[in-house]
mmCIF file of C-alpha atoms in Angstrom:
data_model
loop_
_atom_site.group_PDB
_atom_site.id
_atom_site.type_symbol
_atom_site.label_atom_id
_atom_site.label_comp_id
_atom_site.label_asym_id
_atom_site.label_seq_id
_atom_site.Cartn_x
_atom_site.Cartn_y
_atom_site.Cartn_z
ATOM 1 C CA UNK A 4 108.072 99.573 89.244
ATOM 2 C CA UNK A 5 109.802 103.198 89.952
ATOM 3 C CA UNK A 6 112.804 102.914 88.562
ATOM 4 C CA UNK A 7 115.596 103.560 91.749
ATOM 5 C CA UNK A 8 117.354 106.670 90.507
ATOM 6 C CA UNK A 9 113.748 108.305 90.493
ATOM 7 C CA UNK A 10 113.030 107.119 94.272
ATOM 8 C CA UNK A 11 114.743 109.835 95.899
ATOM 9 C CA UNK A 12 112.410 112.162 94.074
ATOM 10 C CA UNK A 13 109.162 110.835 94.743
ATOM 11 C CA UNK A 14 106.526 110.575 97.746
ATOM 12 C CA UNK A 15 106.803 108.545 99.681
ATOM 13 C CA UNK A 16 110.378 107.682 99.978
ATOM 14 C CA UNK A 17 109.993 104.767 102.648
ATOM 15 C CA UNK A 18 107.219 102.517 103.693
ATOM 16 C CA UNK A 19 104.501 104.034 105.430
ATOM 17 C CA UNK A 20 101.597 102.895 107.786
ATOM 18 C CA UNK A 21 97.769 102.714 106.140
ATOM 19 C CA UNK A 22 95.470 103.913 106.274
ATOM 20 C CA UNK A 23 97.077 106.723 103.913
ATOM 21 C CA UNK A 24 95.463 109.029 101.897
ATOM 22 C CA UNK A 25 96.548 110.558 98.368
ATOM 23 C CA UNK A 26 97.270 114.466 98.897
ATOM 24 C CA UNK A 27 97.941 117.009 96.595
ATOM 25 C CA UNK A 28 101.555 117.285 96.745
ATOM 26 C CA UNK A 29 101.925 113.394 95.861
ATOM 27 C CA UNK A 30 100.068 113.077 93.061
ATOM 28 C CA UNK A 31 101.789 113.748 89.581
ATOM 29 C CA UNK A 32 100.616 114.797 86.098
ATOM 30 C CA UNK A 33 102.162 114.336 82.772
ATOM 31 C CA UNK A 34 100.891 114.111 79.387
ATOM 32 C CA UNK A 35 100.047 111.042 77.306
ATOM 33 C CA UNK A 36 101.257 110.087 73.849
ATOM 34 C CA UNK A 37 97.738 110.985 72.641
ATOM 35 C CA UNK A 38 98.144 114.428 75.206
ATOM 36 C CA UNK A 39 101.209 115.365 73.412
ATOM 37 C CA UNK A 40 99.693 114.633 69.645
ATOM 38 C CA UNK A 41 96.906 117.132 70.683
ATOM 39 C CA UNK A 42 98.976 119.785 72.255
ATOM 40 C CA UNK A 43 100.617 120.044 68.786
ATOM 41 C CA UNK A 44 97.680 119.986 66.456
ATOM 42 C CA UNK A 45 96.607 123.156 69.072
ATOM 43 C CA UNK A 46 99.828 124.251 68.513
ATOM 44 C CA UNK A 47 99.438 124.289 64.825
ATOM 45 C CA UNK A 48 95.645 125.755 64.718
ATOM 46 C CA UNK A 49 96.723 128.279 66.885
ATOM 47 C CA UNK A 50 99.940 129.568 64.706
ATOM 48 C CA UNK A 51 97.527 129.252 61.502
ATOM 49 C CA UNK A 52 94.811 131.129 63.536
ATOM 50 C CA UNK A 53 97.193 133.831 64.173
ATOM 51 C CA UNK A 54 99.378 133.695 60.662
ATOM 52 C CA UNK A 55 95.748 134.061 58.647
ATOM 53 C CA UNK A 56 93.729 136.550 61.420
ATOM 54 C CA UNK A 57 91.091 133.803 61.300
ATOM 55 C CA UNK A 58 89.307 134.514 64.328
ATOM 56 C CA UNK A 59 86.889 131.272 64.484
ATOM 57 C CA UNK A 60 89.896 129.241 64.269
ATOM 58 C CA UNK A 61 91.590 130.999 66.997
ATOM 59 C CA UNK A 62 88.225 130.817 68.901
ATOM 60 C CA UNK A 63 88.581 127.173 68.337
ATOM 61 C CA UNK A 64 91.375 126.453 69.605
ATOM 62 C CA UNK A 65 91.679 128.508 72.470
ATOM 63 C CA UNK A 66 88.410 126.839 73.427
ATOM 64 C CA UNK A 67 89.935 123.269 72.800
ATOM 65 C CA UNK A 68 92.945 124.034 74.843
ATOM 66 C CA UNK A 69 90.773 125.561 77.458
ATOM 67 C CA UNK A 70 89.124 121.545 77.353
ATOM 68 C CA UNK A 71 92.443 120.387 77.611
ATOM 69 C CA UNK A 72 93.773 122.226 81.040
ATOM 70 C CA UNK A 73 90.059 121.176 83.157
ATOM 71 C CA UNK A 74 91.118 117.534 81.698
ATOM 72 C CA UNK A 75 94.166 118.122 83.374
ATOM 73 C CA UNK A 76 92.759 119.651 86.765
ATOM 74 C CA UNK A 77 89.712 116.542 86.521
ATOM 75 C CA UNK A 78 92.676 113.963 86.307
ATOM 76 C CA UNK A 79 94.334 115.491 89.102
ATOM 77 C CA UNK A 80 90.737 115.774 91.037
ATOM 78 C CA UNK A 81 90.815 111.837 90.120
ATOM 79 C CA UNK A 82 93.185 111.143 92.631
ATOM 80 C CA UNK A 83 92.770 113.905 94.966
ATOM 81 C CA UNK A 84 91.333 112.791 98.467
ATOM 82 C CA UNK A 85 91.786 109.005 97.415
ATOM 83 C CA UNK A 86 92.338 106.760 100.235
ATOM 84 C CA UNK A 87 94.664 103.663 100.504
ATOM 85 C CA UNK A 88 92.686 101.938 103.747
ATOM 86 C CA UNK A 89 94.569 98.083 104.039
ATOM 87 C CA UNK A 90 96.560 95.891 101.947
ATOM 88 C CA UNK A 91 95.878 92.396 103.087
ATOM 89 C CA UNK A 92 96.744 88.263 101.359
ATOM 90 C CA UNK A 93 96.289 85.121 102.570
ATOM 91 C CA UNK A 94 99.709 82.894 102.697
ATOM 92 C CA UNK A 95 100.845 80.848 100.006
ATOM 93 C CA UNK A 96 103.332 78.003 98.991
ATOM 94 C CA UNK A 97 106.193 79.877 97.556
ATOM 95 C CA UNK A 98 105.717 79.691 93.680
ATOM 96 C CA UNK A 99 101.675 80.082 93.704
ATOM 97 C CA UNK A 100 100.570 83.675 92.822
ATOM 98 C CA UNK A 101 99.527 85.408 95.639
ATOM 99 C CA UNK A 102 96.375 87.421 95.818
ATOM 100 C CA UNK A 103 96.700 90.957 97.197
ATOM 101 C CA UNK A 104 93.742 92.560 98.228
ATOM 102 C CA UNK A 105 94.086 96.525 98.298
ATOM 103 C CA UNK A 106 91.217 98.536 99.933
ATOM 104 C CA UNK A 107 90.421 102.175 98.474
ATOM 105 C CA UNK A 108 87.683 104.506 99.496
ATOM 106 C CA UNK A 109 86.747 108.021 98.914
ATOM 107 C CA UNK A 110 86.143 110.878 101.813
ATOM 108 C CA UNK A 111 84.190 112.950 99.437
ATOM 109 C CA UNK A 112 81.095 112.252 96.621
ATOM 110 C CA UNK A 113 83.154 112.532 93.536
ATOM 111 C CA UNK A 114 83.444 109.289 91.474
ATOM 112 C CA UNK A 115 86.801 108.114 90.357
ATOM 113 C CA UNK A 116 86.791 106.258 87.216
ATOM 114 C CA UNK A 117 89.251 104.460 85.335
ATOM 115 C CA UNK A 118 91.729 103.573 88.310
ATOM 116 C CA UNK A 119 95.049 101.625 87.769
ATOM 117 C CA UNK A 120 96.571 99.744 90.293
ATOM 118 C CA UNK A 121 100.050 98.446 89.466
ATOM 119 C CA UNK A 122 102.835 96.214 91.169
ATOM 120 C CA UNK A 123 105.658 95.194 88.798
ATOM 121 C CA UNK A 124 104.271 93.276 86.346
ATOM 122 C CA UNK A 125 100.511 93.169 88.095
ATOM 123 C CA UNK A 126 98.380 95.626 87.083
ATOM 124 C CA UNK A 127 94.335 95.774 88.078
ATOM 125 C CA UNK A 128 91.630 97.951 87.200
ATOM 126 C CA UNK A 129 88.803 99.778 89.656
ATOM 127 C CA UNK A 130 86.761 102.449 89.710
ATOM 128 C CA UNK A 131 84.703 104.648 92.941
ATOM 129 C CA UNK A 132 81.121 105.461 91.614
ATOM 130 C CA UNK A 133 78.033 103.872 93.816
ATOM 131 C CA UNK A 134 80.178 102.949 96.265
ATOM 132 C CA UNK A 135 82.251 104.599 98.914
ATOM 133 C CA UNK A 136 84.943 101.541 98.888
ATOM 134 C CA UNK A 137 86.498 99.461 96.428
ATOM 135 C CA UNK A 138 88.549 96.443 96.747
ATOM 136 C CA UNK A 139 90.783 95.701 93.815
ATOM 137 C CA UNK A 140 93.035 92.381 93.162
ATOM 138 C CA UNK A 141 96.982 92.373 92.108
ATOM 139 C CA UNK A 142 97.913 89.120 91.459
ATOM 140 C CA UNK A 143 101.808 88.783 92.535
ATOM 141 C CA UNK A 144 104.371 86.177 91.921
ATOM 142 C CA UNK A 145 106.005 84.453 94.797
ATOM 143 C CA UNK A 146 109.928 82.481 94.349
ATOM 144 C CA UNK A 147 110.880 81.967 97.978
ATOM 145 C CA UNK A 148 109.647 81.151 101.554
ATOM 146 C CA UNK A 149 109.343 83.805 104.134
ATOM 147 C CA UNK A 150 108.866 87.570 104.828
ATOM 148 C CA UNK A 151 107.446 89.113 101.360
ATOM 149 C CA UNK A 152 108.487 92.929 101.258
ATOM 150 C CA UNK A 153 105.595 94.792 98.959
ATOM 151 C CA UNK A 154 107.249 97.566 96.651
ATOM 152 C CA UNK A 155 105.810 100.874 96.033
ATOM 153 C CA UNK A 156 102.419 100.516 94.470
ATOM 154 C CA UNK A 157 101.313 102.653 91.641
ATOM 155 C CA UNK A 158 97.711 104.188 91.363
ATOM 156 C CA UNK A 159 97.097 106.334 88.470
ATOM 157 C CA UNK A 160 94.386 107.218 85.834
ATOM 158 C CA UNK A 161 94.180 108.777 82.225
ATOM 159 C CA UNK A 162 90.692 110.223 83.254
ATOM 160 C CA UNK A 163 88.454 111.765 81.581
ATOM 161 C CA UNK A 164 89.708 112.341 78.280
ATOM 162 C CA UNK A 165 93.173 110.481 77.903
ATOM 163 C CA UNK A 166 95.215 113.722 77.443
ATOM 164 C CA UNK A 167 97.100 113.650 80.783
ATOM 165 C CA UNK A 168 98.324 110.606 83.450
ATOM 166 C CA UNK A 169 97.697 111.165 86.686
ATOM 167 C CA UNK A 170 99.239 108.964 89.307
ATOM 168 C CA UNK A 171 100.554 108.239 92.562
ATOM 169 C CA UNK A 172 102.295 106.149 94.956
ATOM 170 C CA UNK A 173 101.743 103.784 97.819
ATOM 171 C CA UNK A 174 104.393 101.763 100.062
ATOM 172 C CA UNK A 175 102.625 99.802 102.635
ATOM 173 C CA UNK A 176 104.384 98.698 105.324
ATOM 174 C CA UNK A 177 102.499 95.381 105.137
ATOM 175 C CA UNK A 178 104.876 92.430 104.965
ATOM 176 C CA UNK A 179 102.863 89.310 103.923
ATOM 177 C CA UNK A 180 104.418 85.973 104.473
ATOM 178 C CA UNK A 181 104.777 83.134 101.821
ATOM 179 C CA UNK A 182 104.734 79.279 102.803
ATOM 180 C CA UNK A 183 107.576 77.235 102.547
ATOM 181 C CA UNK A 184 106.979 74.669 98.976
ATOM 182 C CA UNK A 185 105.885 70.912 100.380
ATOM 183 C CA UNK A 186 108.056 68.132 99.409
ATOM 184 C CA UNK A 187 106.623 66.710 96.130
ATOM 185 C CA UNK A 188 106.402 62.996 96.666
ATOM 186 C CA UNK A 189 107.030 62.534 100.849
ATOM 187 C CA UNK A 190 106.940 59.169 102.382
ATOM 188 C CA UNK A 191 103.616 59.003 104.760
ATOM 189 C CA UNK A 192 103.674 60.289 108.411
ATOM 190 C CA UNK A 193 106.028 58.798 110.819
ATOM 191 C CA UNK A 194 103.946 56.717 113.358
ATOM 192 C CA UNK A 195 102.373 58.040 116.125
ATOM 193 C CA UNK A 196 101.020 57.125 119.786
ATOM 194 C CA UNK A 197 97.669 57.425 121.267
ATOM 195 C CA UNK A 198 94.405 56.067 119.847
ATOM 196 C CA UNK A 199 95.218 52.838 118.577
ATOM 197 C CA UNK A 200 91.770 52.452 116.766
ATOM 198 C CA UNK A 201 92.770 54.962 114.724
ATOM 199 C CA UNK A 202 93.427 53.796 111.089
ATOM 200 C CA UNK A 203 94.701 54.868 107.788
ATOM 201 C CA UNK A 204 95.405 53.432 104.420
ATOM 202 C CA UNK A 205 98.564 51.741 104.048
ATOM 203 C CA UNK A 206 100.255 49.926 101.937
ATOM 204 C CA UNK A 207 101.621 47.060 104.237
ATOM 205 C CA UNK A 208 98.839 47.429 106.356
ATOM 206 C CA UNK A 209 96.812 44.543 108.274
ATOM 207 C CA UNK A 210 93.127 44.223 106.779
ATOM 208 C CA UNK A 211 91.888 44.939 103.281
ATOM 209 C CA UNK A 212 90.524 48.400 102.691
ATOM 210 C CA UNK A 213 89.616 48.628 99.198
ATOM 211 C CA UNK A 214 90.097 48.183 95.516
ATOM 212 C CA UNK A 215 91.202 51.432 93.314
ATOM 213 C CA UNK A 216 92.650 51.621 89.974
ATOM 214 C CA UNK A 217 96.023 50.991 89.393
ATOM 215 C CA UNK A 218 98.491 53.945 89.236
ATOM 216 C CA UNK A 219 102.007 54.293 88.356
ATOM 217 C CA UNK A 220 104.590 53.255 90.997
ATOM 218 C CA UNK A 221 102.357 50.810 92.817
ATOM 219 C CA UNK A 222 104.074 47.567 93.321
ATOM 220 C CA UNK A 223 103.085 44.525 91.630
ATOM 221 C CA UNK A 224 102.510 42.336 94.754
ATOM 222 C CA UNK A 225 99.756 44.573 95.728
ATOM 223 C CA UNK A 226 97.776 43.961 92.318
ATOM 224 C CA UNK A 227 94.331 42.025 92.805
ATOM 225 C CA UNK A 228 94.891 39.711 90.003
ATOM 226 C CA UNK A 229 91.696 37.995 89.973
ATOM 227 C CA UNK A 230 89.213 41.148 90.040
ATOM 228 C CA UNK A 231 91.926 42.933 87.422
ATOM 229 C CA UNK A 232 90.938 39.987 85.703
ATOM 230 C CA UNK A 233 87.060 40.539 85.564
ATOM 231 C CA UNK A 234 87.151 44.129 84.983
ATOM 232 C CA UNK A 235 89.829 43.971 82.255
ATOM 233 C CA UNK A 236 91.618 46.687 84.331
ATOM 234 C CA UNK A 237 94.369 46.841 86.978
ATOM 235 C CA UNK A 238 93.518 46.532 90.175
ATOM 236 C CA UNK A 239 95.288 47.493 93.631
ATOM 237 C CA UNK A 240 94.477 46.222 97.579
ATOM 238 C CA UNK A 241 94.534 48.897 99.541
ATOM 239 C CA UNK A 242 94.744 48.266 103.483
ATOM 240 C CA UNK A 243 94.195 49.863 106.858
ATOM 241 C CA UNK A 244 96.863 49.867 109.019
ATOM 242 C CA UNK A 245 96.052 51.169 112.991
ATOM 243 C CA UNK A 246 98.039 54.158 113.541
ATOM 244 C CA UNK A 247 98.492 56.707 116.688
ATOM 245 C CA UNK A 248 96.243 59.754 116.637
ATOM 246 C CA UNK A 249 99.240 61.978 117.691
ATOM 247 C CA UNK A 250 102.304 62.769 115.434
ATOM 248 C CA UNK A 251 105.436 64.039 116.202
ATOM 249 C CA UNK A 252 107.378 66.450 113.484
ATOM 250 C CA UNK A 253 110.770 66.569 114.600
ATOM 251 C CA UNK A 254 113.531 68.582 112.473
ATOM 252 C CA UNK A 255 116.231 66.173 114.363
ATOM 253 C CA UNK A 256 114.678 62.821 112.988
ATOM 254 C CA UNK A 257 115.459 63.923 109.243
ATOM 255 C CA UNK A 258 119.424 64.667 110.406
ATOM 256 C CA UNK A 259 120.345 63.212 106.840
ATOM 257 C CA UNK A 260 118.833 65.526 104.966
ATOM 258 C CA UNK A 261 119.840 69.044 104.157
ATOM 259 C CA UNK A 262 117.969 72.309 105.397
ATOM 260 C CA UNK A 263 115.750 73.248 102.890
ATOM 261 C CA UNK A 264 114.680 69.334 102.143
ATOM 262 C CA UNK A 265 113.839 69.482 105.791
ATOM 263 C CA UNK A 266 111.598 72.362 105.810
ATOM 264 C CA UNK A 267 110.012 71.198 102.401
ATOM 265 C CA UNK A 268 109.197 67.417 103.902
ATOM 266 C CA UNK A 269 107.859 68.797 107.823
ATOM 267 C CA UNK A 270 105.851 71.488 105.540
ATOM 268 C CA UNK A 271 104.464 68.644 103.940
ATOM 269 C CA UNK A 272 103.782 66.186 106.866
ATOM 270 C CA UNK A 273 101.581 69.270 108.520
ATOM 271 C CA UNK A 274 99.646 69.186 105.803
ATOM 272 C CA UNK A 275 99.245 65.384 105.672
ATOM 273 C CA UNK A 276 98.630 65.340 109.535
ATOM 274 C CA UNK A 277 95.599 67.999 108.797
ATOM 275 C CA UNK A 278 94.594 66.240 106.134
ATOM 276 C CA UNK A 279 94.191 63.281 108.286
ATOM 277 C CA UNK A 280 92.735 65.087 111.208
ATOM 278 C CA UNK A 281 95.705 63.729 113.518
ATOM 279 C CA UNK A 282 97.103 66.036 116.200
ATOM 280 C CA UNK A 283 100.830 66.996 115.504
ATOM 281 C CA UNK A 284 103.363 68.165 117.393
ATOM 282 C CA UNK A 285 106.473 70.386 115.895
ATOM 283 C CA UNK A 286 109.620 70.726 117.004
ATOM 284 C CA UNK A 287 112.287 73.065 115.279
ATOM 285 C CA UNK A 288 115.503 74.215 116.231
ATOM 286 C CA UNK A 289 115.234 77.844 117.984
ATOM 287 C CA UNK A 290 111.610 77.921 118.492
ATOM 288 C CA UNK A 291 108.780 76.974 121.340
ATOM 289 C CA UNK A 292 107.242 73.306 120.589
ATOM 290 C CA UNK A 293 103.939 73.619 118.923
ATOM 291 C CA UNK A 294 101.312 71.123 119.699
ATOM 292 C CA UNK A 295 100.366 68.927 120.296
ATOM 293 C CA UNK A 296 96.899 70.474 118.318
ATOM 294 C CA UNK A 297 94.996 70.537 115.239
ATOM 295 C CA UNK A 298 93.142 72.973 113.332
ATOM 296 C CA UNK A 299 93.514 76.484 111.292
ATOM 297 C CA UNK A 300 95.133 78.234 113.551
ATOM 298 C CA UNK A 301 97.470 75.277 114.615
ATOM 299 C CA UNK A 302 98.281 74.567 110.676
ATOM 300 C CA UNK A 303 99.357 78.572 110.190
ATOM 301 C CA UNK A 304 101.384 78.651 113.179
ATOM 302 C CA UNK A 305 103.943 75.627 112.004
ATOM 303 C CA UNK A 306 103.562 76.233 108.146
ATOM 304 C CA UNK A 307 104.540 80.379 109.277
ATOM 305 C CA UNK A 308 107.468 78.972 111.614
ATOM 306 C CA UNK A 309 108.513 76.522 108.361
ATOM 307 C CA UNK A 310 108.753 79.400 106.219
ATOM 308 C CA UNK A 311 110.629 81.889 109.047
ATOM 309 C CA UNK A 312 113.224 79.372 109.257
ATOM 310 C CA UNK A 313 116.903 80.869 108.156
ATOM 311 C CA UNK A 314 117.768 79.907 104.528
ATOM 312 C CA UNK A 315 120.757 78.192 103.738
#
């Protein structure tokens, strides 16, 4: 990340729309470690070229530096003409990596090897040979619901020989938007009206589902002694229990609870509801009812208006 005293020097100095492509006057060159070993030891053959009149030596390394400044002009060229075409990731749950896609492509027939993508602490590798467009992964950490502002995104390369870094940068004005974290362990769905042939397993339900294995937390009463018994196992009845095909999420049924416990149990009743293949209905303070629906596009809009809710 570019440090913020060096921000004011360096293009671009906002975000900026894409497609954007890498011009001249943006791209930067220094040397490498290894660059600046070799410019000395051509620094030293040329002073012992000169101090002894050895004229193959000074042929040599006026020929070596020669290979060093068209390293520095093919680095440069690297970069030149590169284009930055989308920046695109699918939502999250705040605290799963995110996966951010960046498209590049070139405008012209000269391959670009060794590319370096970098965001923060994400840094991914590509290169433009057979094909005129690349995709290339960053993987990025997410710590909170909401709006996720991208920082300036480096592309560079130490192309062809190593001596020299050329690189670049890239703000997209792409903000990508991070789901709000389900509630670990939320009761089940509060009941809902409609179909009343609709069923789902419950624990104080009416008729006997099935038999599964026994886990932690399930309460003794519900343990089918007898088959535990024949299978030297536990256990557990499991039974159906007729339930309403529609739901209804509203943020003024969990009053008790505080903001962000709200958004983290509704985020995870959506997903239940899906799950399910119930319609649901959601209802938050400042926003439009959604539902009541089911599907993709239903599930993104209330999981998006979960995570847009004010903090605090």
């Amino acid at each position: 990340m570019l440090p913020a005293s060096g921000r004011h020097y360096t293009r671009p100095r906002r975000p900026e729309g894409l497609p954007r492509r890498l011009e001249r006057r943006r791209i930067y060159v220094l040397p490498t470690r290894f660059g600046l070993f070799v410019t000395l030891l051509l620094l030293v053959m040329l002073l012992g070229a000169l101090n002894y009149n050895n004229n193959p030596a000074l042929l040599l390394a006026l020929l070596l530096t020669t290979v060093a400044i068209a390293s520095t002009f093919s680095a440069h060229l690297q970069l030149s003409g590169l284009q930055v075409d989308s920046v695109s990731a699918d939502p999250v749950v705040a605290g799963a990596p995110m996966r951010l896609r960046v498209s590049l492509s070139r405008a012209d027939a000269r391959p670009r090897r060794g590319l370096q993508l970098a965001l923060g602490d994400a840094v991914a590798f590509g290169h433009l040979v057979d094909a005129d467009q690349v995709e290339v992964d960053l993987a990025l950490p997410t710590h909170q619901r909401g709006w996720l502002d991208l920082d300036r995104i480096r592309i560079s390369t130490t192309q062809p020989l190593g001596l020299v870094r050329a690189w670049s940068w890239v703000w997209p004005d792409t903000p990508l938007l991070v789901y709000a974290t389900p509630e670990a362990h939320a009761p089940a769905l509060p009941e809902g009206g409609g179909d009343p042939l609709h069923t789902r397993v419950h624990a104080s339900g009416d008729e006997l589902h099935q038999l599964r294995p026994y886990r932690a937390g399930d309460p003794p009463r519900s343990i089918a002694w007898k088959h535990s018994a024949r299978r030297d196992s536990l256990l557990v009845r499991e039974y159906e229990k007729p339930v309403g095909v529609d739901v209804l999420l509203d943020w003024r049924q969990l009053a008790p609870l505080p903001g962000e416990a709200r958004i983290a149990r509704l985020a995870r009743w959506v997903d239940l509801a899906e799950r399910e293949g119930r319609r649901y209905t959601l209802q938050l303070p400042g926003n439009p009812v959604l539902g009541p629906s089911q599907g993709d596009s239903h599930h993104h809009l209330c999981q998006r208006a979960l995570a847009l809710m004010p903090h605090g």
